[in-house]
């Protein structure tokens, strides 16, 4: 079966999971971490090479202080507890987003995990933290503009490939598949540039309930889709025949 090389996930529904059980929202985030652990392991086993998880958006800074600080605390604990497992499972860890807004302690822990796992090769696990796609695009546009102003590049050199280089995701392929849980069908400012041709899959499951079975269902659906990138179905079939592949 064709497996997505890069899977991106909007992990949504922790709060509702907790509210349904009359628990505080943070209890849902705690359960959500268990789903993260299971999904990372399943993706690694299935041969996904890049897994990008939307963990905290630029807009999530507007949530009540109590929830934001509990999430930061949970993040630090998750990183501390997962470091050994990332090392033994050959997982490289990285982050995208405006990390300068994160508390200094969290930043230090993140940097330590990034450095210690930097030589790993099996799976690239990326957390989107304090991430918003518009913010990322604005930061890229500013950085490119300063290169032009300083004379290091010309306006004519600005193209898709150059833009890619200035995004937080530089060096990564675009996501092949996006999964969003909790039944919401929106992108919520995630990877707008990178998802130009990503296949979208929406699951009704709340993130704490999202299971390996559900992941397999999403992958089977992905494998059935024909990605045409603006070409005709016949062109795609010819191309894949020439490469000796099954076009679906
Ligand atoms: C997703 O779950 C996790 C974060 C955004 C941090 P939510 O907290 O958005 O859960 P719901 O959408 O309120 O159920
Ligand atoms: C998107 O979920 C962000 C993360 C999963 C981190 P939200 O719950 O913040 O998105 P909206 O507000 O429903 O669009
Ligand atoms: Mg939500």
PDB file of C-alpha atoms and ligand atoms in Angstrom:
ATOM      1  CA  UNK A   1       0.000   0.000   0.000  1.00  0.00           C
ATOM      2  CA  UNK A   2       1.180   3.533  -0.828  1.00  0.00           C
ATOM      3  CA  UNK A   3       2.033   5.236   2.479  1.00  0.00           C
ATOM      4  CA  UNK A   4       2.266   9.038   2.782  1.00  0.00           C
ATOM      5  CA  UNK A   5       5.897  10.095   2.991  1.00  0.00           C
ATOM      6  CA  UNK A   6       4.869  13.198   4.932  1.00  0.00           C
ATOM      7  CA  UNK A   7       1.801  13.075   7.169  1.00  0.00           C
ATOM      8  CA  UNK A   8       0.522  16.255   8.846  1.00  0.00           C
ATOM      9  CA  UNK A   9      -2.085  16.133  11.619  1.00  0.00           C
ATOM     10  CA  UNK A  10      -4.307  18.771  13.201  1.00  0.00           C
ATOM     11  CA  UNK A  11      -4.835  17.128  16.591  1.00  0.00           C
ATOM     12  CA  UNK A  12      -8.203  18.552  17.581  1.00  0.00           C
ATOM     13  CA  UNK A  13     -10.882  17.684  20.138  1.00  0.00           C
ATOM     14  CA  UNK A  14      -8.999  17.329  23.437  1.00  0.00           C
ATOM     15  CA  UNK A  15     -11.194  19.907  25.158  1.00  0.00           C
ATOM     16  CA  UNK A  16     -14.460  18.322  23.981  1.00  0.00           C
ATOM     17  CA  UNK A  17     -13.240  14.877  25.023  1.00  0.00           C
ATOM     18  CA  UNK A  18     -12.727  16.202  28.565  1.00  0.00           C
ATOM     19  CA  UNK A  19     -15.957  18.232  28.624  1.00  0.00           C
ATOM     20  CA  UNK A  20     -17.973  15.137  27.636  1.00  0.00           C
ATOM     21  CA  UNK A  21     -16.619  13.488  30.791  1.00  0.00           C
ATOM     22  CA  UNK A  22     -17.014  16.563  33.017  1.00  0.00           C
ATOM     23  CA  UNK A  23     -13.248  16.748  33.366  1.00  0.00           C
ATOM     24  CA  UNK A  24     -11.104  19.894  33.118  1.00  0.00           C
ATOM     25  CA  UNK A  25      -9.894  20.586  29.539  1.00  0.00           C
ATOM     26  CA  UNK A  26      -6.304  19.854  30.521  1.00  0.00           C
ATOM     27  CA  UNK A  27      -7.287  16.241  31.248  1.00  0.00           C
ATOM     28  CA  UNK A  28      -8.110  15.993  27.542  1.00  0.00           C
ATOM     29  CA  UNK A  29      -4.672  17.353  26.631  1.00  0.00           C
ATOM     30  CA  UNK A  30      -3.075  14.734  28.889  1.00  0.00           C
ATOM     31  CA  UNK A  31      -4.960  11.975  27.095  1.00  0.00           C
ATOM     32  CA  UNK A  32      -4.021  13.600  23.807  1.00  0.00           C
ATOM     33  CA  UNK A  33      -0.335  13.062  24.629  1.00  0.00           C
ATOM     34  CA  UNK A  34      -0.979   9.314  24.865  1.00  0.00           C
ATOM     35  CA  UNK A  35      -2.461   9.413  21.364  1.00  0.00           C
ATOM     36  CA  UNK A  36       0.632  11.286  20.157  1.00  0.00           C
ATOM     37  CA  UNK A  37       2.878   8.535  21.516  1.00  0.00           C
ATOM     38  CA  UNK A  38       0.828   5.790  19.838  1.00  0.00           C
ATOM     39  CA  UNK A  39       0.559   7.613  16.494  1.00  0.00           C
ATOM     40  CA  UNK A  40       4.288   8.405  16.362  1.00  0.00           C
ATOM     41  CA  UNK A  41       5.107   4.748  16.923  1.00  0.00           C
ATOM     42  CA  UNK A  42       2.570   3.531  14.370  1.00  0.00           C
ATOM     43  CA  UNK A  43       3.826   5.981  11.741  1.00  0.00           C
ATOM     44  CA  UNK A  44       7.414   4.904  12.297  1.00  0.00           C
ATOM     45  CA  UNK A  45       6.435   1.245  11.965  1.00  0.00           C
ATOM     46  CA  UNK A  46       4.464   1.897   8.775  1.00  0.00           C
ATOM     47  CA  UNK A  47       7.363   3.790   7.170  1.00  0.00           C
ATOM     48  CA  UNK A  48       6.172   7.417   7.291  1.00  0.00           C
ATOM     49  CA  UNK A  49       9.298   9.565   6.965  1.00  0.00           C
ATOM     50  CA  UNK A  50       7.961  12.957   8.130  1.00  0.00           C
ATOM     51  CA  UNK A  51       5.248  13.440  10.740  1.00  0.00           C
ATOM     52  CA  UNK A  52       4.189  17.021  11.489  1.00  0.00           C
ATOM     53  CA  UNK A  53       1.843  17.609  14.413  1.00  0.00           C
ATOM     54  CA  UNK A  54      -0.047  20.857  15.027  1.00  0.00           C
ATOM     55  CA  UNK A  55       0.276  21.131  18.796  1.00  0.00           C
ATOM     56  CA  UNK A  56      -0.227  24.847  19.535  1.00  0.00           C
ATOM     57  CA  UNK A  57      -1.274  27.584  17.124  1.00  0.00           C
ATOM     58  CA  UNK A  58      -0.460  31.305  17.131  1.00  0.00           C
ATOM     59  CA  UNK A  59      -4.150  31.831  17.903  1.00  0.00           C
ATOM     60  CA  UNK A  60      -4.053  29.402  20.856  1.00  0.00           C
ATOM     61  CA  UNK A  61      -2.078  32.076  22.789  1.00  0.00           C
ATOM     62  CA  UNK A  62      -5.477  33.746  23.229  1.00  0.00           C
ATOM     63  CA  UNK A  63      -6.853  30.874  25.370  1.00  0.00           C
ATOM     64  CA  UNK A  64      -7.197  31.375  29.155  1.00  0.00           C
ATOM     65  CA  UNK A  65      -3.777  31.773  30.849  1.00  0.00           C
ATOM     66  CA  UNK A  66      -4.422  28.700  32.950  1.00  0.00           C
ATOM     67  CA  UNK A  67      -4.847  26.474  29.870  1.00  0.00           C
ATOM     68  CA  UNK A  68      -1.835  28.001  28.087  1.00  0.00           C
ATOM     69  CA  UNK A  69       0.474  27.465  31.051  1.00  0.00           C
ATOM     70  CA  UNK A  70      -0.813  23.919  31.606  1.00  0.00           C
ATOM     71  CA  UNK A  71      -0.095  23.171  27.923  1.00  0.00           C
ATOM     72  CA  UNK A  72       3.449  24.571  28.216  1.00  0.00           C
ATOM     73  CA  UNK A  73       4.025  22.444  31.300  1.00  0.00           C
ATOM     74  CA  UNK A  74       2.676  19.359  29.527  1.00  0.00           C
ATOM     75  CA  UNK A  75       4.910  20.043  26.538  1.00  0.00           C
ATOM     76  CA  UNK A  76       8.049  20.202  28.703  1.00  0.00           C
ATOM     77  CA  UNK A  77       7.098  16.969  30.443  1.00  0.00           C
ATOM     78  CA  UNK A  78       6.353  15.233  27.137  1.00  0.00           C
ATOM     79  CA  UNK A  79       9.768  16.225  25.765  1.00  0.00           C
ATOM     80  CA  UNK A  80      11.633  15.092  28.879  1.00  0.00           C
ATOM     81  CA  UNK A  81       9.824  11.773  28.921  1.00  0.00           C
ATOM     82  CA  UNK A  82      10.153  11.070  25.182  1.00  0.00           C
ATOM     83  CA  UNK A  83      13.821  11.920  24.702  1.00  0.00           C
ATOM     84  CA  UNK A  84      15.114   8.408  25.430  1.00  0.00           C
ATOM     85  CA  UNK A  85      12.496   6.839  23.229  1.00  0.00           C
ATOM     86  CA  UNK A  86      13.349   9.215  20.352  1.00  0.00           C
ATOM     87  CA  UNK A  87      17.010   8.330  20.696  1.00  0.00           C
ATOM     88  CA  UNK A  88      16.428   4.574  20.780  1.00  0.00           C
ATOM     89  CA  UNK A  89      13.920   4.730  17.902  1.00  0.00           C
ATOM     90  CA  UNK A  90      16.122   6.856  15.650  1.00  0.00           C
ATOM     91  CA  UNK A  91      13.625   9.763  15.567  1.00  0.00           C
ATOM     92  CA  UNK A  92      14.801  13.270  14.696  1.00  0.00           C
ATOM     93  CA  UNK A  93      12.855  15.986  16.473  1.00  0.00           C
ATOM     94  CA  UNK A  94      12.296  19.523  15.233  1.00  0.00           C
ATOM     95  CA  UNK A  95       9.886  22.429  15.619  1.00  0.00           C
ATOM     96  CA  UNK A  96       8.240  24.982  13.361  1.00  0.00           C
ATOM     97  CA  UNK A  97       6.585  28.219  14.450  1.00  0.00           C
ATOM     98  CA  UNK A  98       7.462  31.445  16.195  1.00  0.00           C
ATOM     99  CA  UNK A  99       9.383  29.789  19.003  1.00  0.00           C
ATOM    100  CA  UNK A 100      10.615  33.126  20.401  1.00  0.00           C
ATOM    101  CA  UNK A 101       7.146  33.479  22.008  1.00  0.00           C
ATOM    102  CA  UNK A 102       7.561  30.242  24.015  1.00  0.00           C
ATOM    103  CA  UNK A 103       8.708  30.384  27.678  1.00  0.00           C
ATOM    104  CA  UNK A 104      12.493  30.253  27.979  1.00  0.00           C
ATOM    105  CA  UNK A 105      12.469  26.931  29.888  1.00  0.00           C
ATOM    106  CA  UNK A 106      10.442  25.273  27.128  1.00  0.00           C
ATOM    107  CA  UNK A 107      12.788  26.710  24.491  1.00  0.00           C
ATOM    108  CA  UNK A 108      15.812  25.270  26.285  1.00  0.00           C
ATOM    109  CA  UNK A 109      14.239  21.814  26.515  1.00  0.00           C
ATOM    110  CA  UNK A 110      13.211  21.956  22.856  1.00  0.00           C
ATOM    111  CA  UNK A 111      16.723  22.918  21.787  1.00  0.00           C
ATOM    112  CA  UNK A 112      18.249  20.114  23.820  1.00  0.00           C
ATOM    113  CA  UNK A 113      15.976  17.501  22.229  1.00  0.00           C
ATOM    114  CA  UNK A 114      16.571  18.962  18.743  1.00  0.00           C
ATOM    115  CA  UNK A 115      20.355  18.856  19.223  1.00  0.00           C
ATOM    116  CA  UNK A 116      20.485  15.383  20.747  1.00  0.00           C
ATOM    117  CA  UNK A 117      18.325  13.822  18.028  1.00  0.00           C
ATOM    118  CA  UNK A 118      19.773  15.758  15.075  1.00  0.00           C
ATOM    119  CA  UNK A 119      21.669  12.798  13.582  1.00  0.00           C
ATOM    120  CA  UNK A 120      18.662  10.431  13.648  1.00  0.00           C
ATOM    121  CA  UNK A 121      17.292   9.221  10.342  1.00  0.00           C
ATOM    122  CA  UNK A 122      14.236   6.974  10.645  1.00  0.00           C
ATOM    123  CA  UNK A 123      11.463   9.548  11.125  1.00  0.00           C
ATOM    124  CA  UNK A 124      11.462  13.342  11.296  1.00  0.00           C
ATOM    125  CA  UNK A 125       8.955  14.350  13.985  1.00  0.00           C
ATOM    126  CA  UNK A 126       8.039  18.033  13.747  1.00  0.00           C
ATOM    127  CA  UNK A 127       5.905  19.841  16.315  1.00  0.00           C
ATOM    128  CA  UNK A 128       4.166  23.011  15.153  1.00  0.00           C
ATOM    129  CA  UNK A 129       4.327  25.223  18.243  1.00  0.00           C
ATOM    130  CA  UNK A 130       3.233  28.824  18.374  1.00  0.00           C
ATOM    131  CA  UNK A 131       2.705  28.158  14.686  1.00  0.00           C
ATOM    132  CA  UNK A 132       0.546  30.082  12.255  1.00  0.00           C
ATOM    133  CA  UNK A 133       0.952  29.808   8.527  1.00  0.00           C
ATOM    134  CA  UNK A 134       0.324  33.488   7.836  1.00  0.00           C
ATOM    135  CA  UNK A 135       2.930  34.418  10.428  1.00  0.00           C
ATOM    136  CA  UNK A 136       5.411  32.004   8.806  1.00  0.00           C
ATOM    137  CA  UNK A 137       4.737  33.503   5.352  1.00  0.00           C
ATOM    138  CA  UNK A 138       5.132  37.062   6.650  1.00  0.00           C
ATOM    139  CA  UNK A 139       8.438  36.150   8.336  1.00  0.00           C
ATOM    140  CA  UNK A 140       9.636  34.566   5.069  1.00  0.00           C
ATOM    141  CA  UNK A 141       8.569  37.619   3.029  1.00  0.00           C
ATOM    142  CA  UNK A 142      10.422  39.927   5.413  1.00  0.00           C
ATOM    143  CA  UNK A 143      13.593  37.825   5.295  1.00  0.00           C
ATOM    144  CA  UNK A 144      13.520  37.701   1.480  1.00  0.00           C
ATOM    145  CA  UNK A 145      12.859  41.443   1.304  1.00  0.00           C
ATOM    146  CA  UNK A 146      15.917  42.163   3.466  1.00  0.00           C
ATOM    147  CA  UNK A 147      18.062  39.993   1.178  1.00  0.00           C
ATOM    148  CA  UNK A 148      16.882  42.034  -1.790  1.00  0.00           C
ATOM    149  CA  UNK A 149      17.391  45.365  -0.014  1.00  0.00           C
ATOM    150  CA  UNK A 150      20.924  44.375   0.973  1.00  0.00           C
ATOM    151  CA  UNK A 151      21.672  43.352  -2.625  1.00  0.00           C
ATOM    152  CA  UNK A 152      22.301  39.668  -1.838  1.00  0.00           C
ATOM    153  CA  UNK A 153      19.438  38.659  -4.184  1.00  0.00           C
ATOM    154  CA  UNK A 154      17.506  40.188  -7.039  1.00  0.00           C
ATOM    155  CA  UNK A 155      13.706  40.395  -7.332  1.00  0.00           C
ATOM    156  CA  UNK A 156      13.891  38.016 -10.321  1.00  0.00           C
ATOM    157  CA  UNK A 157      15.431  35.319  -8.108  1.00  0.00           C
ATOM    158  CA  UNK A 158      12.246  35.116  -6.020  1.00  0.00           C
ATOM    159  CA  UNK A 159      10.382  31.963  -7.063  1.00  0.00           C
ATOM    160  CA  UNK A 160       8.605  28.996  -5.440  1.00  0.00           C
ATOM    161  CA  UNK A 161      11.848  27.239  -4.574  1.00  0.00           C
ATOM    162  CA  UNK A 162      13.322  30.331  -2.902  1.00  0.00           C
ATOM    163  CA  UNK A 163      10.134  30.850  -0.896  1.00  0.00           C
ATOM    164  CA  UNK A 164      10.341  27.227   0.265  1.00  0.00           C
ATOM    165  CA  UNK A 165      13.869  27.840   1.529  1.00  0.00           C
ATOM    166  CA  UNK A 166      12.699  30.705   3.747  1.00  0.00           C
ATOM    167  CA  UNK A 167       9.836  28.808   5.360  1.00  0.00           C
ATOM    168  CA  UNK A 168      10.184  27.006   8.704  1.00  0.00           C
ATOM    169  CA  UNK A 169       9.643  23.731   6.805  1.00  0.00           C
ATOM    170  CA  UNK A 170      12.659  24.200   4.507  1.00  0.00           C
ATOM    171  CA  UNK A 171      14.259  20.899   3.606  1.00  0.00           C
ATOM    172  CA  UNK A 172      11.027  18.948   4.120  1.00  0.00           C
ATOM    173  CA  UNK A 173       8.783  17.646   1.350  1.00  0.00           C
ATOM    174  CA  UNK A 174       5.220  19.029   1.294  1.00  0.00           C
ATOM    175  CA  UNK A 175       2.666  16.952   3.239  1.00  0.00           C
ATOM    176  CA  UNK A 176       1.091  14.166   1.176  1.00  0.00           C
ATOM    177  CA  UNK A 177      -1.798  13.713   3.594  1.00  0.00           C
ATOM    178  CA  UNK A 178      -3.435  15.915   6.231  1.00  0.00           C
ATOM    179  CA  UNK A 179      -5.607  14.363   8.918  1.00  0.00           C
ATOM    180  CA  UNK A 180      -7.802  16.546  11.114  1.00  0.00           C
ATOM    181  CA  UNK A 181      -9.685  14.950  13.972  1.00  0.00           C
ATOM    182  CA  UNK A 182     -12.869  15.985  15.828  1.00  0.00           C
ATOM    183  CA  UNK A 183     -15.060  16.444  12.752  1.00  0.00           C
ATOM    184  CA  UNK A 184     -14.019  20.063  12.077  1.00  0.00           C
ATOM    185  CA  UNK A 185     -13.386  20.676   8.390  1.00  0.00           C
ATOM    186  CA  UNK A 186     -11.013  23.580   8.339  1.00  0.00           C
ATOM    187  CA  UNK A 187      -7.290  24.271   8.095  1.00  0.00           C
ATOM    188  CA  UNK A 188      -7.010  26.758  11.002  1.00  0.00           C
ATOM    189  CA  UNK A 189      -3.893  28.515   9.675  1.00  0.00           C
ATOM    190  CA  UNK A 190      -1.792  25.350   9.253  1.00  0.00           C
ATOM    191  CA  UNK A 191       0.777  24.941   6.436  1.00  0.00           C
ATOM    192  CA  UNK A 192      -1.204  26.977   3.892  1.00  0.00           C
ATOM    193  CA  UNK A 193       1.642  27.196   1.367  1.00  0.00           C
ATOM    194  CA  UNK A 194       2.848  23.631   1.860  1.00  0.00           C
ATOM    195  CA  UNK A 195      -0.619  22.054   1.525  1.00  0.00           C
ATOM    196  CA  UNK A 196      -1.316  23.318  -1.993  1.00  0.00           C
ATOM    197  CA  UNK A 197      -1.659  19.696  -3.215  1.00  0.00           C
ATOM    198  CA  UNK A 198      -2.071  17.746   0.022  1.00  0.00           C
ATOM    199  CA  UNK A 199      -4.840  15.158   0.257  1.00  0.00           C
ATOM    200  CA  UNK A 200      -7.260  15.972   3.099  1.00  0.00           C
ATOM    201  CA  UNK A 201      -8.848  13.464   5.472  1.00  0.00           C
ATOM    202  CA  UNK A 202     -11.302  14.410   8.223  1.00  0.00           C
ATOM    203  CA  UNK A 203     -12.010  12.049  11.086  1.00  0.00           C
ATOM    204  CA  UNK A 204     -14.968  12.305  13.456  1.00  0.00           C
ATOM    205  CA  UNK A 205     -12.882  10.913  16.334  1.00  0.00           C
ATOM    206  CA  UNK A 206     -11.767  13.337  19.031  1.00  0.00           C
ATOM    207  CA  UNK A 207      -7.965  13.329  19.252  1.00  0.00           C
ATOM    208  CA  UNK A 208      -7.747  11.375  22.574  1.00  0.00           C
ATOM    209  CA  UNK A 209      -9.808   8.611  20.903  1.00  0.00           C
ATOM    210  CA  UNK A 210      -7.975   8.559  17.578  1.00  0.00           C
ATOM    211  CA  UNK A 211      -6.680   5.003  17.202  1.00  0.00           C
ATOM    212  CA  UNK A 212      -4.218   3.047  15.058  1.00  0.00           C
ATOM    213  CA  UNK A 213      -7.219   1.489  13.283  1.00  0.00           C
ATOM    214  CA  UNK A 214      -8.435   4.946  12.348  1.00  0.00           C
ATOM    215  CA  UNK A 215      -4.954   5.820  11.072  1.00  0.00           C
ATOM    216  CA  UNK A 216      -5.024   2.709   8.888  1.00  0.00           C
ATOM    217  CA  UNK A 217      -8.428   3.747   7.503  1.00  0.00           C
ATOM    218  CA  UNK A 218      -6.982   7.160   6.585  1.00  0.00           C
ATOM    219  CA  UNK A 219      -3.975   5.533   4.900  1.00  0.00           C
ATOM    220  CA  UNK A 220      -6.207   3.155   2.917  1.00  0.00           C
ATOM    221  CA  UNK A 221      -8.275   6.115   1.758  1.00  0.00           C
ATOM    222  CA  UNK A 222      -5.079   7.985   0.805  1.00  0.00           C
ATOM    223  CA  UNK A 223      -3.829   4.982  -1.179  1.00  0.00           C
ATOM    224  CA  UNK A 224      -7.088   4.947  -3.187  1.00  0.00           C
ATOM    225  CA  UNK A 225      -6.844   8.601  -4.189  1.00  0.00           C
ATOM    226  CA  UNK A 226      -5.367   9.585  -7.516  1.00  0.00           C
ATOM    227  CA  UNK A 227      -3.239  12.709  -7.139  1.00  0.00           C
ATOM    228  CA  UNK A 228      -3.319  14.633 -10.402  1.00  0.00           C
ATOM    229  CA  UNK A 229      -1.496  17.896  -9.630  1.00  0.00           C
ATOM    230  CA  UNK A 230      -3.510  19.677 -12.321  1.00  0.00           C
ATOM    231  CA  UNK A 231      -2.840  17.081 -15.045  1.00  0.00           C
ATOM    232  CA  UNK A 232      -5.347  14.709 -16.638  1.00  0.00           C
ATOM    233  CA  UNK A 233      -5.996  11.217 -15.300  1.00  0.00           C
ATOM    234  CA  UNK A 234      -4.567   9.748 -18.535  1.00  0.00           C
ATOM    235  CA  UNK A 235      -1.315  11.677 -18.125  1.00  0.00           C
ATOM    236  CA  UNK A 236      -0.943  10.427 -14.564  1.00  0.00           C
ATOM    237  CA  UNK A 237      -1.521   6.798 -15.653  1.00  0.00           C
ATOM    238  CA  UNK A 238       1.099   7.134 -18.401  1.00  0.00           C
ATOM    239  CA  UNK A 239       3.626   8.660 -16.034  1.00  0.00           C
ATOM    240  CA  UNK A 240       3.218   5.921 -13.455  1.00  0.00           C
ATOM    241  CA  UNK A 241       3.266   3.177 -16.107  1.00  0.00           C
ATOM    242  CA  UNK A 242       6.559   4.596 -17.340  1.00  0.00           C
ATOM    243  CA  UNK A 243       7.887   4.331 -13.811  1.00  0.00           C
ATOM    244  CA  UNK A 244       6.497   0.809 -13.559  1.00  0.00           C
ATOM    245  CA  UNK A 245       4.105   1.743 -10.728  1.00  0.00           C
ATOM    246  CA  UNK A 246       0.464   1.195  -9.953  1.00  0.00           C
ATOM    247  CA  UNK A 247      -1.161   4.614 -10.568  1.00  0.00           C
ATOM    248  CA  UNK A 248      -3.491   4.382  -7.540  1.00  0.00           C
TER     249      UNK A 248
HETATM  250  C1  LIG B   1      -6.589  20.521  20.328  1.00  0.00           C
HETATM  251  O1  LIG B   1      -7.697  20.297  21.138  1.00  0.00           O
HETATM  252  C2  LIG B   1      -5.342  20.850  21.112  1.00  0.00           C
HETATM  253  C3  LIG B   1      -4.965  22.279  21.055  1.00  0.00           C
HETATM  254  C4  LIG B   1      -5.483  23.196  20.272  1.00  0.00           C
HETATM  255  C5  LIG B   1      -3.895  22.686  21.953  1.00  0.00           C
HETATM  256  P1  LIG B   1      -8.609  21.522  21.581  1.00  0.00           P
HETATM  257  O2  LIG B   1      -8.103  22.058  22.864  1.00  0.00           O
HETATM  258  O3  LIG B   1      -8.762  22.523  20.486  1.00  0.00           O
HETATM  259  O4  LIG B   1     -10.001  20.765  21.802  1.00  0.00           O
HETATM  260  P2  LIG B   1     -11.445  21.298  21.450  1.00  0.00           P
HETATM  261  O5  LIG B   1     -11.452  21.698  20.008  1.00  0.00           O
HETATM  262  O6  LIG B   1     -11.717  22.454  22.358  1.00  0.00           O
HETATM  263  O7  LIG B   1     -12.340  20.131  21.713  1.00  0.00           O
HETATM  264  C1  LIG B   2      -6.088  23.973  15.668  1.00  0.00           C
HETATM  265  O1  LIG B   2      -7.092  23.668  16.582  1.00  0.00           O
HETATM  266  C2  LIG B   2      -4.778  24.095  16.372  1.00  0.00           C
HETATM  267  C3  LIG B   2      -4.247  22.863  16.956  1.00  0.00           C
HETATM  268  C4  LIG B   2      -4.746  21.672  16.831  1.00  0.00           C
HETATM  269  C5  LIG B   2      -3.034  23.044  17.693  1.00  0.00           C
HETATM  270  P1  LIG B   2      -8.029  24.811  17.202  1.00  0.00           P
HETATM  271  O2  LIG B   2      -8.978  24.123  18.092  1.00  0.00           O
HETATM  272  O3  LIG B   2      -7.198  25.885  17.775  1.00  0.00           O
HETATM  273  O4  LIG B   2      -8.749  25.370  15.889  1.00  0.00           O
HETATM  274  P2  LIG B   2     -10.143  26.121  15.699  1.00  0.00           P
HETATM  275  O5  LIG B   2     -10.148  27.260  16.658  1.00  0.00           O
HETATM  276  O6  LIG B   2     -11.207  25.131  15.998  1.00  0.00           O
HETATM  277  O7  LIG B   2     -10.155  26.538  14.266  1.00  0.00           O
HETATM  278 MG1  LIG B   3     -10.071  22.721  18.966  1.00  0.00          MG
END
